[in-house]
GROMACS .gro file of C-alpha atoms in nm:
model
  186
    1UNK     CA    1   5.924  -0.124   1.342
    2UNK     CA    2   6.257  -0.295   1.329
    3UNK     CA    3   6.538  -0.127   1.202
    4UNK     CA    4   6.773  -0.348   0.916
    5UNK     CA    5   7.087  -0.280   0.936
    6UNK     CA    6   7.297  -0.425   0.615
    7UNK     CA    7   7.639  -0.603   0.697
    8UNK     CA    8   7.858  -0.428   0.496
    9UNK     CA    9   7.699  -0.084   0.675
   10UNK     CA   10   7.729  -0.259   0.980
   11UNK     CA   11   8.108  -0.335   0.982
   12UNK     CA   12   8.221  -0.006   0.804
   13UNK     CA   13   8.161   0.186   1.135
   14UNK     CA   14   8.036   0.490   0.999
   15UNK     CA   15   7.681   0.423   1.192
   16UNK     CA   16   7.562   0.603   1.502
   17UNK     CA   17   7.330   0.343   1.752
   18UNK     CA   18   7.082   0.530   1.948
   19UNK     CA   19   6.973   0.329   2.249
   20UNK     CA   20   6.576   0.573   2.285
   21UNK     CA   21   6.325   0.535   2.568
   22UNK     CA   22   5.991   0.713   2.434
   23UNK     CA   23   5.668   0.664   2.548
   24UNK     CA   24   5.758   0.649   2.942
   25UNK     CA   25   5.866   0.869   3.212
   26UNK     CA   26   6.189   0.935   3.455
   27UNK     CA   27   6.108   0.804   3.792
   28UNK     CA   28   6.335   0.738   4.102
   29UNK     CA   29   6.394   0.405   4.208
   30UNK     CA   30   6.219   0.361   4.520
   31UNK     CA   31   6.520   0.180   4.725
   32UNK     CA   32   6.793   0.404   4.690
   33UNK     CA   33   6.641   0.745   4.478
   34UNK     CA   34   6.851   0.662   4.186
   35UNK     CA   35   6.658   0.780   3.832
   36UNK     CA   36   6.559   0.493   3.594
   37UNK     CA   37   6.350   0.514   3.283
   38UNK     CA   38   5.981   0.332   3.339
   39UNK     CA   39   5.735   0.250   3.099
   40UNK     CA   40   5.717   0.298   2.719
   41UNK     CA   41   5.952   0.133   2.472
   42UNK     CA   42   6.377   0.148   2.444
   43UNK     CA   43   6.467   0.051   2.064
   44UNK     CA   44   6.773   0.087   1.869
   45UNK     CA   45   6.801   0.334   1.621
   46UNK     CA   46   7.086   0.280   1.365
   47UNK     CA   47   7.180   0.602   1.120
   48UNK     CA   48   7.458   0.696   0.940
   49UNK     CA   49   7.724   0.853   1.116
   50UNK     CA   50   7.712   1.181   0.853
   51UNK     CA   51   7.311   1.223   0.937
   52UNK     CA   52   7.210   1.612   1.039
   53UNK     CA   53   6.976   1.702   1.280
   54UNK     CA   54   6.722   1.839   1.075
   55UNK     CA   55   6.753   1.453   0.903
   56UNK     CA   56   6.749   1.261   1.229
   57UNK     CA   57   6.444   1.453   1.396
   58UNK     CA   58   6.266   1.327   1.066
   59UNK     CA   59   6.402   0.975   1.118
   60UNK     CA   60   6.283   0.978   1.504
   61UNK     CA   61   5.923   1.072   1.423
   62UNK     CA   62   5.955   0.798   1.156
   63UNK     CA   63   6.051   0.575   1.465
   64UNK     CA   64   5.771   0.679   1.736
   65UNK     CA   65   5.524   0.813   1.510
   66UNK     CA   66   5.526   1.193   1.656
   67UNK     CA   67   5.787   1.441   1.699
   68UNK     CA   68   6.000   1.424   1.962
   69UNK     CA   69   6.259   1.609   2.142
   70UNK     CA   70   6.588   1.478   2.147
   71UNK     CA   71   6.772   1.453   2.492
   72UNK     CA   72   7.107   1.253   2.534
   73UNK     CA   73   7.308   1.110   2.825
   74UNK     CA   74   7.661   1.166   2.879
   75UNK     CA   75   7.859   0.818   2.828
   76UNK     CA   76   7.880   0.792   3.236
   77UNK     CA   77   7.649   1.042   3.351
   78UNK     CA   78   7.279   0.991   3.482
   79UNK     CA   79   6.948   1.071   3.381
   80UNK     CA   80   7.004   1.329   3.629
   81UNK     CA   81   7.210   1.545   3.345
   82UNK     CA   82   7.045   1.500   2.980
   83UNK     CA   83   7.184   1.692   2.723
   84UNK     CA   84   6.947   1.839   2.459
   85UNK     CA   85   7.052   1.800   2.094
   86UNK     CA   86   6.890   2.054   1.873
   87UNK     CA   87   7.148   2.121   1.614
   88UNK     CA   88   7.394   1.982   1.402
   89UNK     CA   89   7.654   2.113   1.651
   90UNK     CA   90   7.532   1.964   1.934
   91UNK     CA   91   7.469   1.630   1.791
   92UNK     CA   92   7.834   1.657   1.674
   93UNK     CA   93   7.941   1.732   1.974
   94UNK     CA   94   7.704   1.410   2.158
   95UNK     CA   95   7.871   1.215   1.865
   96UNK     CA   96   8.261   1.279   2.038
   97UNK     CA   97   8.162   1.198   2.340
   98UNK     CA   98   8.107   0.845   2.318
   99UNK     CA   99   8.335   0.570   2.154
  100UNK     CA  100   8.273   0.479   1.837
  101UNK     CA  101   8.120   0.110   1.903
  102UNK     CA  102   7.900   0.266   2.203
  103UNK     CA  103   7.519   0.338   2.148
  104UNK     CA  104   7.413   0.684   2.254
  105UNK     CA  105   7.153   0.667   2.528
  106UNK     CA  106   6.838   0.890   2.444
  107UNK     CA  107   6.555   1.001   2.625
  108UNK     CA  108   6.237   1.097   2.348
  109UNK     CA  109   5.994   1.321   2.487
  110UNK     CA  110   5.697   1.521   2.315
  111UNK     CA  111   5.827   1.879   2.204
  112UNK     CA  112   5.728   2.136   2.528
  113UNK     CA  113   5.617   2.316   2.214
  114UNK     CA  114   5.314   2.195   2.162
  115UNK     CA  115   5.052   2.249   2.383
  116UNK     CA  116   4.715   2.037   2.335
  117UNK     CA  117   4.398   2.178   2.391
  118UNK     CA  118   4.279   2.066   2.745
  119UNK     CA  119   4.620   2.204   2.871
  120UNK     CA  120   4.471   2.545   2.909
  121UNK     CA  121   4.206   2.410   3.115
  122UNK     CA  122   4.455   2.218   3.414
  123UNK     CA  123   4.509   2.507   3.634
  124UNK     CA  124   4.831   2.610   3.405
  125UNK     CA  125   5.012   2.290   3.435
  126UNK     CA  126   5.180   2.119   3.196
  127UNK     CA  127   5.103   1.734   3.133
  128UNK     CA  128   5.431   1.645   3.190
  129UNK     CA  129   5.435   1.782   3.469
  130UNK     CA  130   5.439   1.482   3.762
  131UNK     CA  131   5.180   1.660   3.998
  132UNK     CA  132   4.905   1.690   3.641
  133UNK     CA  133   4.570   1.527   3.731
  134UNK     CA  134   4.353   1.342   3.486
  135UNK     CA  135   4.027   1.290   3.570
  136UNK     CA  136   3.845   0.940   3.594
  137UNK     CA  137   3.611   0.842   3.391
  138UNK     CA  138   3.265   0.971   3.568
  139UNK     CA  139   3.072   0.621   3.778
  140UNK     CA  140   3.395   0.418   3.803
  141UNK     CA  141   3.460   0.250   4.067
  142UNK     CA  142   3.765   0.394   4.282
  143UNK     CA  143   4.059   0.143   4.175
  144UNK     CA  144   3.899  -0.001   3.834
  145UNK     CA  145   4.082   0.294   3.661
  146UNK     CA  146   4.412   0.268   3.790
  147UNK     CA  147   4.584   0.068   3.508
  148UNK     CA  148   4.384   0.286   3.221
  149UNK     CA  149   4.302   0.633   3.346
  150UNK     CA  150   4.542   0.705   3.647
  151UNK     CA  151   4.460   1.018   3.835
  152UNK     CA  152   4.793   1.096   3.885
  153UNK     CA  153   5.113   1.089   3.716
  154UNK     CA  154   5.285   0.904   3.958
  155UNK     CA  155   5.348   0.890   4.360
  156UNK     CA  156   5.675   0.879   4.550
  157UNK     CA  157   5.644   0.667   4.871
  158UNK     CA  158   5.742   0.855   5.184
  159UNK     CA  159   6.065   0.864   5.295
  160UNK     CA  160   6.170   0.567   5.469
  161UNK     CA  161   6.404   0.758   5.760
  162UNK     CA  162   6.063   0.942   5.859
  163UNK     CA  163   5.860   0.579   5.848
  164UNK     CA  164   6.101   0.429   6.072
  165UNK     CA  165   6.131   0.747   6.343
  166UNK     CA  166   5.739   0.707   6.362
  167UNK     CA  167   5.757   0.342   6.394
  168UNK     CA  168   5.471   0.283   6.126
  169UNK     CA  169   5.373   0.139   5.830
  170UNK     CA  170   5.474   0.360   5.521
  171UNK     CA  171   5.127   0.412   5.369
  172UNK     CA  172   5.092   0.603   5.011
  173UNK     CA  173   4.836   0.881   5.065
  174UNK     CA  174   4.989   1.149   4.843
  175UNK     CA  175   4.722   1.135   4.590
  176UNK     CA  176   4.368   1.097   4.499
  177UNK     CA  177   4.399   0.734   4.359
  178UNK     CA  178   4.568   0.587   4.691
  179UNK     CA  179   4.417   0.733   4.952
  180UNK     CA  180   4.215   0.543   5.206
  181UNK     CA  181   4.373   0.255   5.018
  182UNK     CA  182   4.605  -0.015   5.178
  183UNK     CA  183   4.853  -0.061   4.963
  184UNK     CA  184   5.213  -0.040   5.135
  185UNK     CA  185   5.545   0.076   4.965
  186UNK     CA  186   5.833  -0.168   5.007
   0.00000   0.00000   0.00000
């Protein structure tokens, strides 16, 4: 979906630009820890500057095709610190912090609200929960999964000061889909 934005609108600077990530997840960077958005999409979101909240959570399932939560990051903060907007105060008070040609930076996630079915069954954790296991498909071979079912969220490699004391190779064995694997974090 691509988002027209008419000139006159566009010049009259009464439009908010929301930079949103959906679809991904919050990882750190694996060189120096730092948080960075992986996966999914980042569009631009253009709405009038007078929108409500109640009107822009109706715009942003319009934009990702399922409701979302809102979460915004300070002009020079991290994704460390993301600030939830859930009313018309808080999104006016998102709206002051950044100058008026800057795009907001938002994070979209699925509402914690809504739990699906097969969540009661994961030993009470919640799927967005990093450490969440989904199960392979049963009779697949150990590594022909890992780009379409991965059995877990995600792995951290091991920390490099404890690699280098032991004088070995940093090997990922942290989860079910890497171990006994030889594949080596950088």
């Amino acid at each position: 979906m691509v988002v027209a934005v008419d000139a006159n609108e566009k010049n009259s600077g009464n439009n908010l630009k929301f930079l949103c990530s959906y679809g991904g997840r919050i990882l750190p960077r694996s060189t120096d820890g730092k948080l960075r958005y992986v996966g999914g999409h980042t569009r631009v979101l253009s709405v009038d500057r007078s929108i409500s909240c109640e009107e822009l959570t109706k715009k942003l399932f319009e934009f990702c095709g399922y409701s979302v939560d809102l979460r915004c990051q300070l002009p020079n903060g991290d994704l460390e610190t993301l600030i939830s907007v859930k009313s018309d105060e808080e999104l006016t008070n998102i709206v002051e912090e950044y100058d008026d040609g800057a795009k907001i930076r938002a994070v979209l996630s699925p509402p914690l609200s809504h739990k699906s079915p097969s969540s009661s069954s994961n030993g009470g954790r919640s799927p967005e929960s990093p450490f969440s296991v989904t199960p392979s498909p049963p009779n697949s071979p150990p590594f022909a999964s890992y780009g379409r079912y991965p059995q877990s969220r995600y792995c951290l490699p091991p920390a490099v000061d404890l690699a280098r004391r032991l004088n070995q190779r940093s090997y990922c064995h942290a989860c079910r889909l890497h171990k006994g694997s030889r594949l080596i974090w950088h």
